[in-house]
Coordinates of N, CA and C in Angstrom, one line a residue:
V187 N 0.7 -1.5 0.3 CA 0.1 0.2 0.0 C 0.8 1.4 -0.1
E188 N 2.0 1.3 0.7 CA 2.7 2.4 0.9 C 3.4 2.6 -0.7
A189 N 4.0 1.5 -1.2 CA 4.6 1.9 -2.6 C 3.7 2.4 -3.6
I190 N 2.6 1.8 -3.5 CA 1.3 2.3 -4.5 C 1.0 4.0 -4.1
F191 N 1.1 4.5 -2.8 CA 0.8 6.0 -2.3 C 2.0 6.6 -2.9
F192 N 3.4 6.0 -2.8 CA 4.3 7.3 -3.4 C 4.6 7.0 -4.7
A193 N 4.0 5.7 -5.2 CA 4.4 5.6 -6.7 C 3.1 6.3 -7.7
S194 N 2.2 6.1 -7.1 CA 0.7 6.9 -8.0 C 0.9 8.2 -8.5
P195 N 1.5 8.9 -7.6 CA 1.9 10.3 -8.2 C 2.4 10.3 -9.7
M196 N 3.3 9.1 -9.8 CA 4.3 9.3 -11.3 C 3.4 8.3 -12.2
H197 N 2.1 8.4 -12.1 CA 1.4 7.8 -13.2 C 1.5 8.1 -14.6
D198 N 1.5 9.4 -14.4 CA 1.6 10.0 -16.1 C 2.9 10.6 -16.6
I199 N 3.8 10.0 -15.8 CA 5.0 10.8 -16.2 C 5.4 10.6 -17.7
G200 N 5.0 9.9 -18.1 CA 5.4 9.3 -19.8 C 4.6 10.5 -20.4
K201 N 3.9 11.4 -20.0 CA 3.6 12.5 -20.9 C 4.4 13.4 -21.2
I202 N 5.7 13.5 -20.7 CA 6.8 14.4 -21.0 C 7.5 13.9 -22.3
G203 N 7.0 12.7 -22.8 CA 7.5 12.4 -24.3 C 6.4 12.6 -25.0
I204 N 5.4 13.3 -24.8 CA 4.2 13.7 -25.8 C 4.4 14.8 -26.1
P205 N 4.3 14.9 -27.6 CA 4.7 16.7 -27.7 C 3.3 17.3 -27.3
D206 N 3.6 19.0 -26.9 CA 2.7 19.6 -26.3 C 1.7 20.0 -27.4
A207 N 1.9 20.1 -28.7 CA 0.7 19.8 -29.7 C -0.5 19.0 -29.6
V208 N 0.1 17.9 -28.7 CA -1.0 17.0 -28.9 C -1.5 17.1 -27.0
L209 N -0.9 16.8 -26.3 CA -0.9 16.9 -25.0 C -1.5 18.6 -24.3
L210 N -1.6 19.5 -25.2 CA -2.2 20.7 -25.0 C -3.3 21.1 -25.6
K211 N -3.6 20.2 -26.5 CA -4.6 20.8 -27.7 C -6.1 20.9 -26.9
Q212 N -6.1 22.1 -27.5 CA -7.4 22.6 -26.9 C -8.8 21.9 -27.4
G213 N -8.9 21.2 -28.5 CA -10.0 20.3 -28.9 C -9.7 18.9 -28.7
R214 N -10.8 18.3 -29.3 CA -11.0 16.8 -29.5 C -9.6 16.3 -30.3
L215 N -8.9 15.2 -29.7 CA -8.0 14.5 -30.5 C -8.6 13.8 -31.7
T216 N -7.7 13.6 -32.9 CA -7.7 12.9 -33.7 C -7.5 11.3 -33.1
N217 N -7.7 10.4 -34.0 CA -7.7 8.8 -33.6 C -5.9 9.1 -33.5
E218 N -5.4 9.5 -34.7 CA -3.4 9.5 -34.5 C -3.5 9.9 -33.6
E219 N -3.8 11.3 -33.1 CA -3.2 11.9 -31.9 C -3.5 11.1 -30.5
T220 N -4.5 10.6 -30.5 CA -5.1 9.8 -29.7 C -4.1 8.5 -29.4
G221 N -3.7 8.2 -30.5 CA -2.5 7.0 -30.7 C -1.3 7.7 -29.8
V222 N -1.1 9.0 -30.1 CA 0.4 9.3 -29.8 C 0.1 9.4 -28.5
M223 N -1.1 9.9 -27.7 CA -1.2 10.3 -26.1 C -1.2 9.0 -25.6
R224 N -1.9 7.6 -26.1 CA -1.6 6.5 -25.1 C -0.3 5.9 -25.3
R225 N 0.9 6.5 -25.8 CA 2.1 6.0 -25.8 C 2.7 6.4 -24.6
H226 N 1.8 7.2 -23.6 CA 2.6 7.6 -22.5 C 2.5 6.5 -21.5
T227 N 2.1 5.6 -21.6 CA 2.3 4.6 -20.5 C 3.0 3.7 -20.7
V228 N 3.5 3.7 -21.8 CA 4.7 2.5 -22.0 C 5.6 3.7 -22.2
I229 N 5.9 4.8 -22.1 CA 7.1 5.8 -22.3 C 7.3 6.0 -20.5
G230 N 5.9 6.1 -20.0 CA 6.6 6.2 -18.7 C 7.3 4.8 -17.7
A231 N 6.6 3.9 -18.4 CA 7.1 2.4 -17.8 C 8.5 2.4 -18.1
S232 N 9.1 2.8 -19.2 CA 10.1 2.9 -19.8 C 11.4 3.8 -19.3
I233 N 10.9 4.8 -18.7 CA 11.5 5.7 -17.7 C 12.1 5.2 -16.5
L234 N 10.9 4.9 -16.0 CA 10.9 4.3 -14.7 C 11.8 2.4 -14.6
H235 N 11.9 1.8 -15.9 CA 12.1 0.9 -15.8 C 13.2 0.2 -15.3
E236 N 14.4 1.0 -15.2 CA 16.0 0.6 -15.1 C 16.4 1.0 -13.1
S237 N 15.4 1.4 -12.6 CA 15.7 1.3 -11.0 C 15.5 0.1 -10.5
D238 N 16.2 0.3 -9.3 CA 16.2 -0.7 -8.3 C 15.2 -0.6 -6.8
S239 N 14.7 0.7 -6.8 CA 13.8 1.2 -6.0 C 12.2 0.4 -6.3
E240 N 12.0 0.2 -5.1 CA 10.8 -0.5 -4.8 C 9.9 0.4 -5.2
I241 N 9.8 1.7 -4.9 CA 8.7 2.4 -5.2 C 8.7 3.1 -6.5
L242 N 10.2 3.0 -7.0 CA 10.0 3.3 -8.7 C 9.7 2.1 -9.5
K243 N 9.9 1.0 -8.9 CA 9.4 -0.2 -9.6 C 7.7 -0.3 -9.6
A244 N 7.1 0.2 -8.6 CA 5.8 -0.2 -8.3 C 5.2 1.2 -9.1
A245 N 6.1 2.5 -9.2 CA 5.5 3.3 -10.3 C 5.6 3.2 -11.8
E246 N 7.0 2.1 -12.1 CA 6.8 1.9 -13.2 C 5.5 0.8 -13.8
E247 N 5.1 0.0 -12.6 CA 3.9 -1.0 -13.0 C 2.8 0.2 -13.3
V248 N 2.6 1.3 -12.2 CA 1.2 2.0 -12.5 C 1.2 2.8 -13.6
A249 N 2.6 3.4 -14.1 CA 2.7 3.8 -15.3 C 2.1 3.2 -16.3
R250 N 2.7 1.9 -16.5 CA 2.1 0.8 -17.4 C 0.6 0.5 -17.5
T251 N 0.1 0.4 -16.7 CA -1.3 -0.2 -16.2 C -2.2 0.5 -15.8
H252 N -2.2 1.6 -15.7 CA -3.2 2.8 -15.1 C -4.4 3.0 -15.9
H253 N -3.9 2.6 -17.4 CA -5.4 2.8 -18.6 C -5.7 1.1 -18.8
E254 N -5.2 0.1 -18.4 CA -6.3 -0.8 -18.3 C -7.2 -1.0 -17.9
D255 N -8.4 -1.6 -18.1 CA -9.7 -1.9 -18.2 C -10.0 -3.4 -17.5
W256 N -10.9 -3.4 -16.5 CA -11.0 -4.6 -16.0 C -11.9 -5.6 -17.1
D257 N -12.5 -5.2 -18.2 CA -13.1 -5.6 -18.9 C -12.3 -6.0 -20.2
G258 N -10.8 -5.7 -20.2 CA -10.1 -6.1 -21.2 C -10.0 -5.1 -22.5
S259 N -10.9 -4.2 -22.6 CA -10.7 -2.9 -23.5 C -9.9 -1.7 -23.2
G260 N -8.9 -2.0 -22.1 CA -8.2 -1.0 -21.7 C -6.4 -0.8 -22.7
Y261 N -5.7 0.0 -22.5 CA -4.4 -0.2 -23.2 C -3.5 0.2 -22.1
P262 N -2.4 0.1 -22.6 CA -1.8 -0.5 -24.1 C -1.5 -1.7 -24.1
H263 N -1.7 -2.8 -23.1 CA -1.8 -4.4 -23.2 C -3.3 -5.0 -23.6
G264 N -4.4 -4.4 -23.3 CA -5.5 -5.2 -23.0 C -5.4 -6.2 -22.1
L265 N -5.0 -5.9 -20.9 CA -4.9 -6.6 -19.9 C -6.5 -6.8 -19.4
K266 N -6.8 -7.9 -18.5 CA -8.2 -8.1 -18.2 C -8.1 -8.7 -16.9
G267 N -9.0 -7.9 -15.9 CA -9.3 -8.5 -14.8 C -8.2 -8.6 -13.8
E268 N -7.8 -9.7 -13.1 CA -6.5 -9.8 -12.5 C -5.6 -9.7 -13.1
E269 N -5.4 -10.1 -14.3 CA -3.9 -10.0 -15.4 C -3.5 -8.2 -14.7
I270 N -4.6 -7.7 -14.3 CA -4.2 -6.1 -14.1 C -3.7 -6.1 -12.7
P271 N -2.5 -5.5 -12.4 CA -1.8 -5.5 -11.2 C -2.4 -4.4 -10.4
L272 N -2.8 -4.9 -8.9 CA -3.7 -4.3 -8.2 C -3.3 -2.8 -8.2
S273 N -2.1 -2.3 -8.2 CA -1.9 -0.9 -8.3 C -2.5 -0.1 -9.5
G274 N -2.2 -0.7 -10.7 CA -3.1 -0.2 -11.9 C -4.7 0.1 -11.7
R275 N -5.0 -1.3 -10.9 CA -6.6 -1.0 -10.9 C -6.9 -0.1 -10.1
I276 N -6.0 0.1 -8.9 CA -6.6 1.4 -8.1 C -6.1 2.9 -8.7
V277 N -5.4 3.0 -9.1 CA -5.1 4.2 -9.7 C -5.8 4.6 -11.1
R278 N -6.7 3.2 -11.7 CA -7.4 3.4 -13.2 C -8.7 4.7 -12.5
I279 N -9.1 4.0 -11.3 CA -10.2 4.7 -11.2 C -10.4 5.9 -10.2
V280 N -9.4 6.3 -9.6 CA -8.5 7.3 -9.2 C -8.5 8.4 -10.1
D281 N -7.8 8.0 -11.2 CA -7.1 8.8 -12.3 C -8.4 9.3 -13.1
I282 N -9.3 8.3 -13.5 CA -10.8 8.8 -14.0 C -11.4 9.9 -13.1
Y283 N -11.6 9.7 -11.8 CA -11.9 10.7 -11.2 C -11.4 12.4 -11.2
D284 N -10.2 12.0 -11.1 CA -9.4 13.5 -11.0 C -9.4 14.0 -12.6
A285 N -9.5 13.1 -13.3 CA -9.6 13.6 -14.9 C -11.0 14.2 -15.1
L286 N -12.2 13.8 -14.5 CA -13.4 14.1 -14.6 C -13.6 15.5 -13.8
R287 N -13.0 15.7 -12.5 CA -13.3 16.5 -12.0 C -12.1 17.9 -12.4
S288 N -11.3 17.4 -13.2 CA -10.2 18.6 -13.5 C -10.6 19.3 -14.4
K289 N -10.1 20.8 -14.8 CA -10.3 21.4 -16.3 C -9.1 20.5 -17.1
R290 N -9.5 20.7 -18.1 CA -8.3 20.4 -19.1 C -8.3 21.4 -20.3
P291 N -7.5 21.4 -21.0 CA -7.6 22.1 -22.3 C -8.6 22.1 -23.6
Y292 N -9.2 20.7 -23.0 CA -10.8 20.2 -23.9 C -11.9 20.5 -23.3
K293 N -11.8 20.7 -21.9 CA -12.9 20.2 -21.3 C -12.9 21.0 -20.1
N294 N -14.3 21.5 -19.7 CA -14.2 21.9 -18.3 C -14.5 20.9 -17.1
E295 N -14.2 21.2 -16.1 CA -14.3 20.5 -15.0 C -15.7 20.0 -14.5
L296 N -15.8 18.8 -13.8 CA -17.3 18.4 -13.5 C -17.2 18.3 -12.1
D297 N -18.8 18.1 -11.5 CA -18.8 18.7 -10.1 C -18.3 16.7 -9.8
H298 N -18.8 16.6 -8.4 CA -18.1 15.4 -7.8 C -19.5 14.7 -8.3
K299 N -20.6 15.0 -8.4 CA -21.9 13.7 -8.2 C -22.0 13.5 -9.9
T300 N -21.8 14.2 -10.7 CA -21.7 14.1 -12.3 C -20.5 13.4 -12.3
A301 N -19.4 13.2 -11.9 CA -18.3 12.6 -12.0 C -18.5 10.8 -11.6
C302 N -19.3 10.7 -10.5 CA -19.6 9.4 -9.8 C -20.5 9.1 -10.7
E303 N -21.3 9.8 -11.3 CA -22.4 9.2 -12.0 C -21.9 8.5 -13.4
I304 N -20.6 9.3 -14.1 CA -20.1 8.8 -15.2 C -19.5 7.6 -14.9
I305 N -18.8 7.6 -13.3 CA -18.1 6.4 -12.9 C -19.1 5.3 -13.1
E306 N -20.0 5.7 -12.4 CA -20.9 4.6 -12.3 C -21.7 3.9 -13.4
K307 N -21.8 4.4 -14.5 CA -22.2 4.0 -15.9 C -21.0 3.1 -16.6
E308 N -20.0 3.4 -16.1 CA -18.8 2.7 -16.8 C -18.3 2.0 -15.9
K309 N -18.9 1.0 -14.9 CA -18.3 0.7 -13.7 C -17.6 -0.6 -14.2
Y310 N -18.1 -1.2 -15.2 CA -17.5 -2.3 -16.1 C -16.1 -2.3 -16.2
R311 N -15.8 -1.0 -16.2 CA -14.1 -0.9 -16.7 C -13.6 -1.3 -15.3
Y312 N -13.6 -1.3 -14.0 CA -12.8 -1.4 -13.1 C -13.3 -2.3 -12.4
D313 N -12.1 -2.9 -11.7 CA -12.4 -4.0 -10.5 C -13.4 -3.8 -9.5
P314 N -14.4 -4.9 -9.8 CA -15.5 -4.5 -8.6 C -15.4 -4.3 -7.6
Q315 N -14.2 -4.8 -6.7 CA -13.6 -4.3 -5.3 C -13.3 -3.2 -5.3
I316 N -12.6 -2.7 -6.3 CA -11.9 -1.4 -6.1 C -13.0 -0.2 -6.3
Y317 N -14.2 -0.7 -7.1 CA -15.2 0.1 -7.6 C -16.1 0.2 -6.2
R318 N -16.3 -0.7 -5.7 CA -17.0 -0.9 -4.2 C -16.2 0.1 -3.1
A319 N -15.1 0.0 -3.1 CA -14.2 1.0 -2.0 C -14.3 2.1 -3.0
F320 N -14.0 2.3 -4.1 CA -14.3 4.0 -4.3 C -15.9 4.6 -3.9
V321 N -16.8 4.0 -4.2 CA -18.1 4.4 -3.8 C -18.3 4.7 -2.2
A322 N -17.6 3.5 -1.5 CA -17.6 3.6 0.0 C -16.9 5.2 0.5
C323 N -15.7 5.5 -0.7 CA -14.9 6.4 0.2 C -15.2 7.6 -0.7
A324 N -16.3 7.9 -1.6 CA -16.4 8.7 -2.7 C -16.6 9.7 -1.9
E325 N -17.6 10.4 -0.8 CA -17.4 11.7 0.0 C -16.3 12.3 0.3
N326 N -15.0 11.3 1.3 CA -14.2 11.6 1.6 C -13.4 12.3 0.3
L327 N -13.2 11.2 -0.5 CA -12.6 12.1 -2.0 C -13.1 13.2 -2.3
S328 N -14.4 13.7 -2.2 CA -14.8 14.7 -2.8 C -14.2 15.8 -2.0
R329 N -14.2 15.6 -0.5 CA -13.7 16.8 0.3 C -12.1 17.1 0.0
L330 N -11.6 16.0 -0.3 CA -9.7 15.9 -0.5 C -9.7 17.1 -1.7
F331 N -10.6 16.4 -2.7 CA -10.5 17.0 -4.0 C -10.9 18.6 -4.0
N332 N -12.0 19.0 -2.9 CA -12.3 20.2 -2.7 C -11.2 21.2 -2.2
A333 N -10.7 20.3 -1.3 CA -10.0 20.9 -0.4 C -8.3 21.5 -1.0
F334 N -8.3 20.2 -2.1 CA -6.7 20.9 -2.5 C -6.8 21.2 -4.0
G335 N -8.2 21.2 -4.4 CA -8.3 21.7 -5.9 C -7.4 20.9 -6.9
D336 N -7.5 21.3 -8.0 CA -7.1 20.7 -9.4 C -5.7 21.2 -9.5
V337 N -4.8 20.5 -8.9 CA -3.3 20.8 -8.5 C -2.6 20.8 -10.1
N338 N -3.0 19.7 -10.6 CA -2.2 19.6 -12.2 C -2.5 20.7 -13.0
G339 N -3.9 21.1 -12.9 CA -4.4 22.3 -13.6 C -4.1 23.4 -13.3
L340 N -3.8 23.9 -11.5 CA -2.6 24.9 -11.3 C -1.5 25.0 -11.7
L341 N -0.7 24.0 -11.8 CA 0.3 23.8 -12.4 C 0.6 24.0 -13.5
N342 N -0.5 23.4 -14.7 CA -0.1 23.7 -16.0 C -0.6 25.4 -16.3
Q343 N -1.5 26.0 -15.7 CA -1.5 27.4 -15.8 C -0.7 28.2 -15.5
K344 N 0.0 27.9 -14.6 CA 1.3 28.7 -13.8 C 2.2 28.3 -14.8
L345 N 2.8 27.2 -15.5 CA 3.7 27.1 -16.3 C 3.7 27.7 -17.5
Y346 N 2.3 27.4 -18.4 CA 2.2 27.7 -19.7 C 1.6 28.9 -19.6
G347 N 1.1 29.6 -18.3 CA 0.7 31.0 -18.6 C 2.1 32.1 -18.6
N348 N 3.2 31.4 -18.2 CA 4.3 32.0 -18.2 C 5.4 32.0 -19.5
F349 N 4.7 31.2 -20.2 CA 5.1 30.5 -21.7 C 4.2 30.7 -22.6
P350 N 3.8 31.9 -23.0 CA 2.8 32.0 -23.9 C 3.1 31.5 -25.5
A351 N 4.2 31.5 -25.9 CA 4.5 30.9 -27.2 C 4.3 29.5 -27.3
I352 N 4.6 28.6 -26.3 CA 4.0 27.2 -26.0 C 2.9 27.3 -26.1
T353 N 2.1 28.1 -25.4 CA 0.5 28.1 -25.6 C 0.2 28.2 -26.8
K354 N 0.8 29.3 -27.6 CA 0.0 29.7 -28.9 C 0.0 28.5 -29.8
Q355 N 1.7 27.7 -29.6 CA 2.0 26.8 -31.1 C 1.2 25.3 -30.6
T356 N 0.8 25.6 -29.2 CA -0.4 24.0 -29.0 C -1.7 24.3 -30.0
Q357 N -2.3 25.5 -29.9 CA -3.6 26.0 -30.0 C -3.8 25.8 -31.9

């Protein structure tokens, strides 16, 4: 559990290998751009691969598997059920919640209730035990999210707000 706690913030580290034109695109991604974006899982795993650190090994696993779906429809490997490491199954649902609640260049943030309704409609994507645990602690998760806000969004706004040339190139 401790390794997952420390490893999970690195789940999207592979996005450093995704061109800003794709990563920060204002509109919907094309099929080709979606393919490029999906490579962040493999890029992240390869960045973390050579480490002997237990936490970084867990981070490699999380980076590689946090977009795998319980029903086998995820990526990059189409793993199904318990083929997906526990760390990837946990980060999967929390990452979806965070993505739904966070403002992105291509979408506005959603409120807690709407995010949970979407997750419920797509519960086939998640380990049933992890889904039930998520539902049980969803109100606490909402309070945490409201207290700390969209940290990634704030960081992106600060970074790209200071570099308007980058923002203009990606629009």
